[in-house]
Short mmCIF file of C-alpha atoms in Angstrom, two decimals:
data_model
loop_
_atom_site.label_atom_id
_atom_site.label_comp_id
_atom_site.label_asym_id
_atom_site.label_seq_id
_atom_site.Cartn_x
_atom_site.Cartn_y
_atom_site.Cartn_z
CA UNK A 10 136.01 141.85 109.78
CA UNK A 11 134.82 141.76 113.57
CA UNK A 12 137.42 141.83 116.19
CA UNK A 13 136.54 139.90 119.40
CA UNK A 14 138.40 141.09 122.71
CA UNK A 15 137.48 139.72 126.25
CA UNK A 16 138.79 141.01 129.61
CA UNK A 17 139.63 138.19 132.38
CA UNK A 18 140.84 139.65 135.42
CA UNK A 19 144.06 142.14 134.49
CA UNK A 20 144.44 140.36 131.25
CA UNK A 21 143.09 140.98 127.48
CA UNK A 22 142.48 138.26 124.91
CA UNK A 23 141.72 138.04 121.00
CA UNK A 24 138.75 135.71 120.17
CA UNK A 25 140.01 133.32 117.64
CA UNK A 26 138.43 130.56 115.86
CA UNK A 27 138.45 127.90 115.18
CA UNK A 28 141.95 127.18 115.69
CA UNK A 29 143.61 124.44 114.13
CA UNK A 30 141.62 121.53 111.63
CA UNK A 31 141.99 117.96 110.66
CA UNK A 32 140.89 115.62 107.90
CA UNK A 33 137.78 114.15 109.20
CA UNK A 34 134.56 115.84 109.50
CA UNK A 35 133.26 113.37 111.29
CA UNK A 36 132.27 113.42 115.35
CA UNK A 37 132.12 116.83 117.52
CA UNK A 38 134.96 118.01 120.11
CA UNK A 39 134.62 117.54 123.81
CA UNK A 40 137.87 118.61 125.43
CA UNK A 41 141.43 119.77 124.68
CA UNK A 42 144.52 119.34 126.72
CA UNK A 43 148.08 120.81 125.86
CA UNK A 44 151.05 119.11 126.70
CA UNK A 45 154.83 119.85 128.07
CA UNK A 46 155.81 120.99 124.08
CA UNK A 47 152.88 122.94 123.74
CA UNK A 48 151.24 120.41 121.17
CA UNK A 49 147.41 120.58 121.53
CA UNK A 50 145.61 117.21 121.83
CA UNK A 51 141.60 117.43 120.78
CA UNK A 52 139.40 115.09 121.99
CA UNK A 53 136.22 114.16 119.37
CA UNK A 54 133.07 111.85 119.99
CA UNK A 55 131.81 109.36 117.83
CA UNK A 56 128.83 106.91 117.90
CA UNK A 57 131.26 103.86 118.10
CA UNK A 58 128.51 101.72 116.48
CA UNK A 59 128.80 104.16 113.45
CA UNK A 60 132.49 105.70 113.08
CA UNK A 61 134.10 102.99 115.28
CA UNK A 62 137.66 103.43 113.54
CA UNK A 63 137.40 107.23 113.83
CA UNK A 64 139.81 109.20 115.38
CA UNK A 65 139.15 109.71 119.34
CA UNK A 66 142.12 112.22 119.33
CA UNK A 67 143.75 114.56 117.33
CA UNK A 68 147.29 116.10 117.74
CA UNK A 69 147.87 119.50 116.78
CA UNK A 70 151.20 121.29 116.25
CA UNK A 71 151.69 124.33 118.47
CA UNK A 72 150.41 126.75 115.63
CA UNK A 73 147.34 124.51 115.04
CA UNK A 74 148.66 122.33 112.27
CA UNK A 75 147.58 119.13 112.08
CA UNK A 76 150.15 116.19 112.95
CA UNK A 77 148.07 113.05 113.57
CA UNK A 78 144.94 111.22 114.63
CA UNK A 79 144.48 108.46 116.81
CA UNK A 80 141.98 106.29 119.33
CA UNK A 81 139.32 104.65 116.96
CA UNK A 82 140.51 101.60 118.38
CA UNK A 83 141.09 102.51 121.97
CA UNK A 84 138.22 104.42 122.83
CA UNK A 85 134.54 104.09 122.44
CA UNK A 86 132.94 107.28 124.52
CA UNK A 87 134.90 110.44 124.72
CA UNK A 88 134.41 112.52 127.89
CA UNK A 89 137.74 114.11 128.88
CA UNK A 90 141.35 114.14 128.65
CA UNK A 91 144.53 115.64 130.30
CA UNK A 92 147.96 115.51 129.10
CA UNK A 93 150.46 115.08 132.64
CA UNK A 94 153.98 116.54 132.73
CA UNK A 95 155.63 113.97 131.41
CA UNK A 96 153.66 114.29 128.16
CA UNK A 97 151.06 111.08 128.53
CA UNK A 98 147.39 111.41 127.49
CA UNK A 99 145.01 109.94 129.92
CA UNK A 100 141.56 109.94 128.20
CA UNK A 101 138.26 109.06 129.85
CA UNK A 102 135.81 106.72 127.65
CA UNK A 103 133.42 107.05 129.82
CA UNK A 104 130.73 104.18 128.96
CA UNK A 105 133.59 102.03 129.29
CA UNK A 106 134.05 103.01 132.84
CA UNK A 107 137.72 103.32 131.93
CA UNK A 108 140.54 106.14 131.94
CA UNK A 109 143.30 104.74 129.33
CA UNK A 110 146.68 106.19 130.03
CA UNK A 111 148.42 106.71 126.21
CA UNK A 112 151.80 107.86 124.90
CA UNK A 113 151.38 111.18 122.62
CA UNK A 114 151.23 108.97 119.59
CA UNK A 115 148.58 106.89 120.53
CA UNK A 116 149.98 103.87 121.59
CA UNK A 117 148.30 102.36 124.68
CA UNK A 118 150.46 102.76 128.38
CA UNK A 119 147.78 101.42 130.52
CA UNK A 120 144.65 102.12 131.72
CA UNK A 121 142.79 102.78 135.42
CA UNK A 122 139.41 100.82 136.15
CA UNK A 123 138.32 97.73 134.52
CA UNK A 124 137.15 98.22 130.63
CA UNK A 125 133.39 97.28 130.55
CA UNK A 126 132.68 96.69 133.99
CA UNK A 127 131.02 99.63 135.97
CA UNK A 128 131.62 99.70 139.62
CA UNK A 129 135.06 98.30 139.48
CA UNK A 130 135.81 101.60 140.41
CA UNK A 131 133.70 103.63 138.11
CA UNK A 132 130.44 104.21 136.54
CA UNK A 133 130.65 106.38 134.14
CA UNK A 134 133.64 108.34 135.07
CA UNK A 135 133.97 112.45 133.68
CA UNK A 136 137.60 113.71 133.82
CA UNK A 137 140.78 112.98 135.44
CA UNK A 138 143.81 115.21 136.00
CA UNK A 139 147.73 114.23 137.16
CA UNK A 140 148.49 116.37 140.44
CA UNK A 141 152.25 117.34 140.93
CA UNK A 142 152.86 115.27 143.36
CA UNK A 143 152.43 112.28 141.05
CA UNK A 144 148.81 110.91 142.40
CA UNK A 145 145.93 110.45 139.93
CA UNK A 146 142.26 112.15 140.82
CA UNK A 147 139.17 110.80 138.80
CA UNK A 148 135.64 112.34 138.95
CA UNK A 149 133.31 110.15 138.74
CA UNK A 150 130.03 111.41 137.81
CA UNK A 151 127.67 110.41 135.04
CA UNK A 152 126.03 107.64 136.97
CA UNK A 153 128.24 107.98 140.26
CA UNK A 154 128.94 110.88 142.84
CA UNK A 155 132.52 109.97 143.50
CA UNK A 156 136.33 111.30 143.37
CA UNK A 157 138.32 108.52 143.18
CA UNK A 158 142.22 108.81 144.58
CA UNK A 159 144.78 106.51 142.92
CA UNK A 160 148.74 106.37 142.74
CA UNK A 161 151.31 107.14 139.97
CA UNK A 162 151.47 103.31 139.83
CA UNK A 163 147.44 103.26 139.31
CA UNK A 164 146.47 101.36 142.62
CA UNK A 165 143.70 102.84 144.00
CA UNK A 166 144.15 104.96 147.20
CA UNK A 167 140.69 106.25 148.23
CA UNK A 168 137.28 107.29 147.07
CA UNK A 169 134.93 110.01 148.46
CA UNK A 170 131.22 111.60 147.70
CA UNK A 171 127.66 110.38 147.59
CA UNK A 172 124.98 111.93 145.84
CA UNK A 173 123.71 115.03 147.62
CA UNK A 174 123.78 118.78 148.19
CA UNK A 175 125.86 119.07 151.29
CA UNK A 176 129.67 119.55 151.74
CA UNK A 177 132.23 116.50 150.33
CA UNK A 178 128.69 115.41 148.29
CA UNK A 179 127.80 115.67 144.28
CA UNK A 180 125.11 115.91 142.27
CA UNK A 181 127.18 115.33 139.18
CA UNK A 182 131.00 115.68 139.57
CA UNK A 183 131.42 116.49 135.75
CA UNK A 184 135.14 117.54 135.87
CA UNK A 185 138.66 117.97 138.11
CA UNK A 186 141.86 119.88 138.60
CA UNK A 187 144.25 119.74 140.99
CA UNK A 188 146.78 122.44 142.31
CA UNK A 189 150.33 122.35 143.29
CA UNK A 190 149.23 123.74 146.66
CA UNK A 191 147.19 120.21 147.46
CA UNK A 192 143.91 121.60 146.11
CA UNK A 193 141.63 119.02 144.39
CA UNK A 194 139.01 121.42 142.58
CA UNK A 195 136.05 119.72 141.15
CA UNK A 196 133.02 120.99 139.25
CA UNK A 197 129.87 119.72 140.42
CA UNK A 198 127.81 120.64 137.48
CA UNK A 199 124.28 120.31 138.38
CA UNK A 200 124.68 121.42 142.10
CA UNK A 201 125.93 124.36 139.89
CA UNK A 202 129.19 124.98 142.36
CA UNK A 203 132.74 124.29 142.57
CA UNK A 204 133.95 122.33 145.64
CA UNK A 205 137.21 122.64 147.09
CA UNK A 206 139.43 119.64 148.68
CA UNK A 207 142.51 118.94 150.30
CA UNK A 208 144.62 115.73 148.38
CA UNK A 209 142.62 113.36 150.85
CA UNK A 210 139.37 114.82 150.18
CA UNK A 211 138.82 117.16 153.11
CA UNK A 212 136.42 119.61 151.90
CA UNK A 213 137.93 123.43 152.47
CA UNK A 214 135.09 125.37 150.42
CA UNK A 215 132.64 126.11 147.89
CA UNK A 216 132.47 128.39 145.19
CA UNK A 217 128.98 129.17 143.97
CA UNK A 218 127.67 131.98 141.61
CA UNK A 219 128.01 129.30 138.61
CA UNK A 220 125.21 127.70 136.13
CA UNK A 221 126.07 124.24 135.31
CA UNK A 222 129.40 124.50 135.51
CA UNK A 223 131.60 122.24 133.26
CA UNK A 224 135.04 122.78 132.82
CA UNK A 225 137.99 123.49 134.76
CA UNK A 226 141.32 123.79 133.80
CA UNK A 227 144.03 126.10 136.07
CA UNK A 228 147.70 128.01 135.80
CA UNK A 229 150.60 128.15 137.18
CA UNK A 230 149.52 130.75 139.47
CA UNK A 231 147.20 128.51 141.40
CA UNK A 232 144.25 130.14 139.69
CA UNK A 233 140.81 128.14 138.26
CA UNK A 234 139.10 128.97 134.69
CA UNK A 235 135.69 127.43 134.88
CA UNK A 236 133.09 127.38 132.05
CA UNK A 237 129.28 127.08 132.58
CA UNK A 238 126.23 127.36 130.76
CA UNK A 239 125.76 130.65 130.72
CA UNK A 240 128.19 130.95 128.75
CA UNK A 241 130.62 132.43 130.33
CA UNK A 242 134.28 131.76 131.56
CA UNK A 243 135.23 132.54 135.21
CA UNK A 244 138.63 133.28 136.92
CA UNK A 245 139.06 132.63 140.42
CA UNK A 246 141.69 133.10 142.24
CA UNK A 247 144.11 130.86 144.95
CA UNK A 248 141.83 132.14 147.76
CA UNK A 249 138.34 131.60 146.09
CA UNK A 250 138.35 135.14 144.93
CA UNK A 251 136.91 136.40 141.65
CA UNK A 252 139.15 137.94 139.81
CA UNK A 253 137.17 137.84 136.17
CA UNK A 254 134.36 136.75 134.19
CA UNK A 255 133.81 136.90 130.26
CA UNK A 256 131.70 135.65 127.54
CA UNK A 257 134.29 134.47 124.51
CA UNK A 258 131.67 131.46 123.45
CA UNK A 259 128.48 131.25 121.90
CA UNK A 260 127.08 127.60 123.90
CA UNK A 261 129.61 126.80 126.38
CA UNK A 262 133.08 124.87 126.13
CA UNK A 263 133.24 121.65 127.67
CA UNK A 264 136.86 121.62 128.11
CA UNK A 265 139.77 123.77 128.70
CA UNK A 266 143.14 124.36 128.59
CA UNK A 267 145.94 126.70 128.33
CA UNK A 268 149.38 127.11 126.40
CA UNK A 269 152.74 127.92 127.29
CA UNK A 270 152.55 131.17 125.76
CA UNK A 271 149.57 132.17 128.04
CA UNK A 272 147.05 131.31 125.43
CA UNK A 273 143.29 129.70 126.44
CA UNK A 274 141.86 127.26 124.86
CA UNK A 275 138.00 126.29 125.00
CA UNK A 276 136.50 122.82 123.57
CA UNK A 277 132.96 123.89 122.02
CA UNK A 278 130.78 120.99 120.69
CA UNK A 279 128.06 123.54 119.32
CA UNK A 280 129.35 124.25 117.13
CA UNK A 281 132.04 121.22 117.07
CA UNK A 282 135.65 123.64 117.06
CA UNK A 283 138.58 124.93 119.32
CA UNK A 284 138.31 128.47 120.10
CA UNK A 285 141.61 130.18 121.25
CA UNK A 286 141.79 133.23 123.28
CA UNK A 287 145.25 134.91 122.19
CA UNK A 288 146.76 137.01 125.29
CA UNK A 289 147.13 140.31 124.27
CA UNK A 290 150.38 142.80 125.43
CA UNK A 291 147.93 145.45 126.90
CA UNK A 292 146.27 144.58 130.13
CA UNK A 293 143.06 145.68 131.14
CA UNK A 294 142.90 148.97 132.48
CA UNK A 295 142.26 149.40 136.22
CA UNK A 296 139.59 152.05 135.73
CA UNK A 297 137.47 149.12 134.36
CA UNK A 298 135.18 147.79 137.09
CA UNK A 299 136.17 144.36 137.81
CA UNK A 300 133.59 141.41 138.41
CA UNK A 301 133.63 140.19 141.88
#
Protein backbone atom coordinates (compact mmCIF):
# COMPACT_ATOMS: atom_id res chain seq x y z
CA UNK A 1 0.00 0.00 0.00
CA UNK A 2 1.18 3.63 -1.10
CA UNK A 3 1.90 6.09 1.56
CA UNK A 4 1.13 9.74 0.64
CA UNK A 5 3.19 12.50 2.64
CA UNK A 6 3.05 16.30 1.72
CA UNK A 7 5.25 19.08 3.17
CA UNK A 8 3.39 22.59 3.91
CA UNK A 9 5.66 25.02 5.28
CA UNK A 10 7.53 23.34 8.61
CA UNK A 11 4.80 20.83 8.81
CA UNK A 12 4.29 17.05 7.42
CA UNK A 13 0.94 15.47 6.59
CA UNK A 14 -0.44 11.82 5.74
CA UNK A 15 -2.72 11.78 2.62
CA UNK A 16 -5.86 10.12 3.69
CA UNK A 17 -8.94 9.31 1.91
CA UNK A 18 -11.67 9.50 1.76
CA UNK A 19 -12.42 10.19 5.23
CA UNK A 20 -15.60 9.57 6.70
CA UNK A 21 -19.02 8.12 4.49
CA UNK A 22 -22.73 8.31 4.63
CA UNK A 23 -25.75 6.43 3.35
CA UNK A 24 -26.54 8.14 0.18
CA UNK A 25 -24.65 7.90 -2.93
CA UNK A 26 -26.35 10.39 -4.33
CA UNK A 27 -24.97 14.23 -5.22
CA UNK A 28 -21.05 15.22 -5.13
CA UNK A 29 -19.29 17.30 -2.16
CA UNK A 30 -18.55 20.96 -2.45
CA UNK A 31 -17.23 22.15 0.89
CA UNK A 32 -16.58 21.06 4.49
CA UNK A 33 -16.54 23.13 7.60
CA UNK A 34 -15.64 21.83 11.21
CA UNK A 35 -17.16 23.15 14.10
CA UNK A 36 -16.27 24.21 17.94
CA UNK A 37 -16.49 20.06 18.90
CA UNK A 38 -14.58 19.13 16.08
CA UNK A 39 -17.68 17.50 14.24
CA UNK A 40 -17.17 17.80 10.44
CA UNK A 41 -20.16 19.15 8.45
CA UNK A 42 -20.04 18.10 4.45
CA UNK A 43 -21.74 19.99 2.14
CA UNK A 44 -23.25 17.80 -1.14
CA UNK A 45 -25.05 19.13 -4.41
CA UNK A 46 -28.02 17.86 -5.85
CA UNK A 47 -30.13 18.70 -8.96
CA UNK A 48 -33.11 19.85 -6.71
CA UNK A 49 -35.47 18.99 -9.61
CA UNK A 50 -34.13 15.35 -9.25
CA UNK A 51 -33.01 14.50 -5.49
CA UNK A 52 -34.98 17.44 -3.98
CA UNK A 53 -35.33 15.64 -0.45
CA UNK A 54 -31.62 14.72 -0.48
CA UNK A 55 -29.41 15.56 2.07
CA UNK A 56 -27.66 19.16 1.53
CA UNK A 57 -25.46 18.35 4.63
CA UNK A 58 -23.96 15.71 6.35
CA UNK A 59 -22.59 15.61 9.97
CA UNK A 60 -19.71 13.63 10.72
CA UNK A 61 -18.38 12.55 14.14
CA UNK A 62 -14.84 13.70 14.85
CA UNK A 63 -13.35 10.25 13.65
CA UNK A 64 -15.47 10.40 10.44
CA UNK A 65 -18.49 8.45 11.57
CA UNK A 66 -21.51 9.28 10.31
CA UNK A 67 -24.19 11.03 12.73
CA UNK A 68 -26.84 12.60 10.49
CA UNK A 69 -28.05 14.20 7.29
CA UNK A 70 -29.95 17.13 6.72
CA UNK A 71 -31.07 20.22 4.16
CA UNK A 72 -33.20 18.49 1.36
CA UNK A 73 -35.72 20.79 2.40
CA UNK A 74 -33.77 23.92 3.12
CA UNK A 75 -31.51 24.14 0.37
CA UNK A 76 -31.73 23.89 -3.32
CA UNK A 77 -27.96 24.86 -4.70
CA UNK A 78 -25.01 24.06 -2.55
CA UNK A 79 -22.02 26.41 -2.85
CA UNK A 80 -20.41 26.84 0.58
CA UNK A 81 -20.67 26.60 4.18
CA UNK A 82 -18.93 27.68 7.48
CA UNK A 83 -19.64 26.57 10.86
CA UNK A 84 -19.09 30.07 13.42
CA UNK A 85 -17.89 29.67 17.01
CA UNK A 86 -20.84 29.22 18.49
CA UNK A 87 -21.43 26.04 16.47
CA UNK A 88 -24.20 27.42 13.70
CA UNK A 89 -23.99 26.34 10.03
CA UNK A 90 -24.48 29.12 7.62
CA UNK A 91 -24.81 27.49 4.15
CA UNK A 92 -24.92 29.34 0.83
CA UNK A 93 -27.68 28.01 -1.79
CA UNK A 94 -26.54 29.96 -4.11
CA UNK A 95 -29.37 30.07 -6.97
CA UNK A 96 -31.47 31.04 -4.23
CA UNK A 97 -29.46 34.10 -3.64
CA UNK A 98 -29.68 33.12 0.02
CA UNK A 99 -27.17 32.24 2.99
CA UNK A 100 -29.48 30.20 5.61
CA UNK A 101 -28.10 30.39 9.08
CA UNK A 102 -28.91 26.59 10.76
CA UNK A 103 -28.44 24.98 14.17
CA UNK A 104 -25.98 21.77 13.89
CA UNK A 105 -29.01 19.59 13.55
CA UNK A 106 -30.52 21.15 10.80
CA UNK A 107 -33.14 23.09 12.05
CA UNK A 108 -33.51 26.51 10.36
CA UNK A 109 -32.09 29.89 12.62
CA UNK A 110 -32.53 32.35 9.92
CA UNK A 111 -31.30 33.27 6.86
CA UNK A 112 -29.41 36.59 5.13
CA UNK A 113 -30.82 37.91 1.66
CA UNK A 114 -34.20 37.34 0.35
CA UNK A 115 -34.88 33.50 -0.87
CA UNK A 116 -35.57 33.73 -4.68
CA UNK A 117 -35.01 37.18 -5.35
CA UNK A 118 -31.50 38.15 -6.79
CA UNK A 119 -30.33 41.58 -6.10
CA UNK A 120 -31.91 41.88 -2.76
CA UNK A 121 -28.53 41.72 -1.80
CA UNK A 122 -27.20 38.91 -3.83
CA UNK A 123 -26.94 37.24 -7.09
CA UNK A 124 -25.65 34.28 -6.81
CA UNK A 125 -23.69 34.55 -3.70
CA UNK A 126 -20.24 31.93 -3.16
CA UNK A 127 -19.23 31.66 0.53
CA UNK A 128 -19.60 33.41 3.70
CA UNK A 129 -17.50 33.24 6.86
CA UNK A 130 -18.31 34.63 10.74
CA UNK A 131 -15.29 37.07 11.70
CA UNK A 132 -14.45 37.21 15.52
CA UNK A 133 -15.70 40.17 16.06
CA UNK A 134 -19.23 38.91 15.41
CA UNK A 135 -19.88 40.64 11.76
CA UNK A 136 -20.91 38.45 8.80
CA UNK A 137 -18.80 38.78 5.25
CA UNK A 138 -20.52 37.29 2.05
CA UNK A 139 -18.80 36.96 -1.38
CA UNK A 140 -20.80 37.46 -3.84
CA UNK A 141 -19.70 36.19 -7.07
CA UNK A 142 -21.37 33.89 -9.54
CA UNK A 143 -23.29 36.60 -11.29
CA UNK A 144 -22.07 39.60 -8.99
CA UNK A 145 -18.56 41.14 -8.07
CA UNK A 146 -19.43 42.04 -4.53
CA UNK A 147 -18.45 41.48 -0.66
CA UNK A 148 -21.26 42.16 1.17
CA UNK A 149 -20.79 43.40 5.10
CA UNK A 150 -23.64 42.54 7.50
CA UNK A 151 -24.07 42.39 11.44
CA UNK A 152 -24.36 39.51 13.98
CA UNK A 153 -28.05 40.58 13.92
CA UNK A 154 -28.01 40.12 9.88
CA UNK A 155 -28.71 43.86 8.88
CA UNK A 156 -26.71 44.72 6.23
CA UNK A 157 -23.73 47.09 6.87
CA UNK A 158 -21.97 47.67 3.51
CA UNK A 159 -21.14 46.26 0.14
CA UNK A 160 -17.99 46.73 -2.02
CA UNK A 161 -16.49 45.52 -5.65
CA UNK A 162 -17.46 45.81 -9.27
CA UNK A 163 -16.38 43.67 -11.89
CA UNK A 164 -12.80 44.40 -12.95
CA UNK A 165 -9.08 43.75 -12.65
CA UNK A 166 -7.96 46.60 -10.49
CA UNK A 167 -7.59 46.86 -6.65
CA UNK A 168 -11.08 46.48 -4.30
CA UNK A 169 -12.54 44.89 -7.94
CA UNK A 170 -13.50 41.00 -8.90
CA UNK A 171 -13.74 39.03 -11.63
CA UNK A 172 -15.38 36.28 -9.65
CA UNK A 173 -15.16 36.52 -5.82
CA UNK A 174 -15.61 32.64 -5.43
CA UNK A 175 -14.81 32.41 -1.66
CA UNK A 176 -13.92 34.39 1.93
CA UNK A 177 -12.14 34.24 5.24
CA UNK A 178 -11.67 36.54 7.67
CA UNK A 179 -8.85 36.94 10.38
CA UNK A 180 -8.85 37.89 13.94
CA UNK A 181 -6.41 40.66 13.00
CA UNK A 182 -9.38 42.53 10.78
CA UNK A 183 -8.28 40.83 7.55
CA UNK A 184 -11.13 40.01 5.10
CA UNK A 185 -9.26 37.55 2.57
CA UNK A 186 -11.14 36.74 -0.51
CA UNK A 187 -10.35 34.54 -3.51
CA UNK A 188 -10.99 36.06 -6.70
CA UNK A 189 -10.91 32.99 -8.76
CA UNK A 190 -10.73 33.96 -12.29
CA UNK A 191 -8.54 37.14 -11.74
CA UNK A 192 -6.52 34.11 -10.38
CA UNK A 193 -5.36 36.25 -7.03
CA UNK A 194 -6.16 36.66 -3.52
CA UNK A 195 -7.13 40.18 -2.35
CA UNK A 196 -6.58 41.45 0.94
CA UNK A 197 -9.06 43.90 3.03
CA UNK A 198 -9.41 45.64 6.10
CA UNK A 199 -13.18 44.82 7.98
CA UNK A 200 -14.53 47.92 5.91
CA UNK A 201 -13.16 46.83 2.73
CA UNK A 202 -9.99 48.88 2.38
CA UNK A 203 -7.91 46.97 0.09
CA UNK A 204 -4.20 46.31 1.83
CA UNK A 205 -2.82 43.76 -0.94
CA UNK A 206 -2.77 41.13 -3.40
CA UNK A 207 -1.45 37.86 -3.50
CA UNK A 208 -0.87 36.47 -6.97
CA UNK A 209 1.13 33.35 -8.17
CA UNK A 210 -2.37 31.34 -8.05
CA UNK A 211 -4.49 29.50 -10.99
CA UNK A 212 -8.08 29.80 -10.34
CA UNK A 213 -7.98 29.90 -7.00
CA UNK A 214 -10.96 28.46 -4.99
CA UNK A 215 -10.79 27.87 -1.54
CA UNK A 216 -9.69 29.48 1.50
CA UNK A 217 -9.91 28.46 4.81
CA UNK A 218 -7.17 29.88 7.70
CA UNK A 219 -5.68 29.01 11.46
CA UNK A 220 -5.29 30.26 14.40
CA UNK A 221 -2.04 31.62 13.53
CA UNK A 222 -3.41 34.17 11.12
CA UNK A 223 -2.23 32.04 8.23
CA UNK A 224 -4.35 31.33 4.66
CA UNK A 225 -4.59 27.68 2.91
CA UNK A 226 -5.78 28.36 -0.57
CA UNK A 227 -6.56 25.70 -3.24
CA UNK A 228 -6.44 26.31 -7.04
CA UNK A 229 -6.56 24.50 -10.11
CA UNK A 230 -3.43 23.44 -10.39
CA UNK A 231 -3.91 21.46 -8.00
CA UNK A 232 -2.16 22.49 -5.46
CA UNK A 233 -2.63 23.86 -1.81
CA UNK A 234 -0.81 27.07 -0.73
CA UNK A 235 0.23 28.45 2.74
CA UNK A 236 0.68 31.98 3.21
CA UNK A 237 1.54 33.55 5.91
CA UNK A 238 0.11 36.82 8.25
CA UNK A 239 2.35 39.09 6.11
CA UNK A 240 1.52 37.68 2.56
CA UNK A 241 4.51 35.47 2.74
CA UNK A 242 4.77 31.97 1.30
CA UNK A 243 5.52 29.72 3.59
CA UNK A 244 4.40 26.31 1.53
CA UNK A 245 2.92 24.79 -1.39
CA UNK A 246 1.86 21.00 -2.01
CA UNK A 247 -0.05 18.83 -4.26
CA UNK A 248 -2.27 16.31 -1.80
CA UNK A 249 -5.29 16.26 -4.62
CA UNK A 250 -5.79 14.86 -7.84
CA UNK A 251 -8.53 17.91 -9.40
CA UNK A 252 -8.67 20.51 -6.86
CA UNK A 253 -10.79 20.87 -3.52
CA UNK A 254 -13.37 23.34 -3.51
CA UNK A 255 -13.48 23.75 0.11
CA UNK A 256 -11.44 23.63 3.15
CA UNK A 257 -11.12 23.32 6.55
CA UNK A 258 -9.15 22.34 9.47
CA UNK A 259 -9.58 20.37 12.89
CA UNK A 260 -8.73 20.94 16.30
CA UNK A 261 -6.12 18.46 16.27
CA UNK A 262 -4.27 20.33 13.40
CA UNK A 263 -5.75 18.13 10.78
CA UNK A 264 -6.73 19.61 6.95
CA UNK A 265 -9.46 18.88 5.35
CA UNK A 266 -10.10 19.33 1.44
CA UNK A 267 -13.75 19.07 -0.28
CA UNK A 268 -13.00 17.27 -3.78
CA UNK A 269 -16.03 16.93 -6.16
CA UNK A 270 -13.88 14.83 -8.76
CA UNK A 271 -13.97 12.53 -7.48
CA UNK A 272 -17.02 13.41 -4.96
CA UNK A 273 -14.95 12.63 -1.23
CA UNK A 274 -13.20 14.36 1.82
CA UNK A 275 -9.58 13.99 1.77
CA UNK A 276 -7.81 14.53 5.19
CA UNK A 277 -4.29 15.51 5.58
CA UNK A 278 -3.25 13.92 9.11
CA UNK A 279 -0.38 16.21 10.80
CA UNK A 280 2.40 14.20 11.34
CA UNK A 281 4.93 14.51 14.75
CA UNK A 282 8.05 15.08 12.49
CA UNK A 283 8.34 18.42 10.86
CA UNK A 284 9.90 19.05 7.74
CA UNK A 285 13.44 19.29 7.79
CA UNK A 286 15.06 22.71 7.27
CA UNK A 287 17.58 21.42 4.74
CA UNK A 288 14.50 21.05 2.43
CA UNK A 289 14.23 24.06 0.12
CA UNK A 290 11.16 25.82 0.93
CA UNK A 291 8.71 27.33 -1.80
CA UNK A 292 8.64 31.01 -1.74
Amino acid sequence: MHELIVELGDRLYRVERPFGSWPLNTGFVTDVAVDPRGHVFVMLRHDPLVHPNDPRVIELAPDGAYLRGWGGDLIADSHMLTADATGRILAVDRDMHEVIICSPAGERLGGLGQRGVPLAPFNHPTDVHVSAWGEIYVSDGYAASRVHRFDAAGALIASWGSHGSGDGQFGWPHAIWTFADGRVVVVDRSSNRVQVFDREGKHLETWGGFYQPVAIWGDDEGCAYVSDMVPSLQKVGPKGERLGRCRPILNGAHGISGTPDGDILLAESNPSRITRLRLQLAKASPLRQQYR
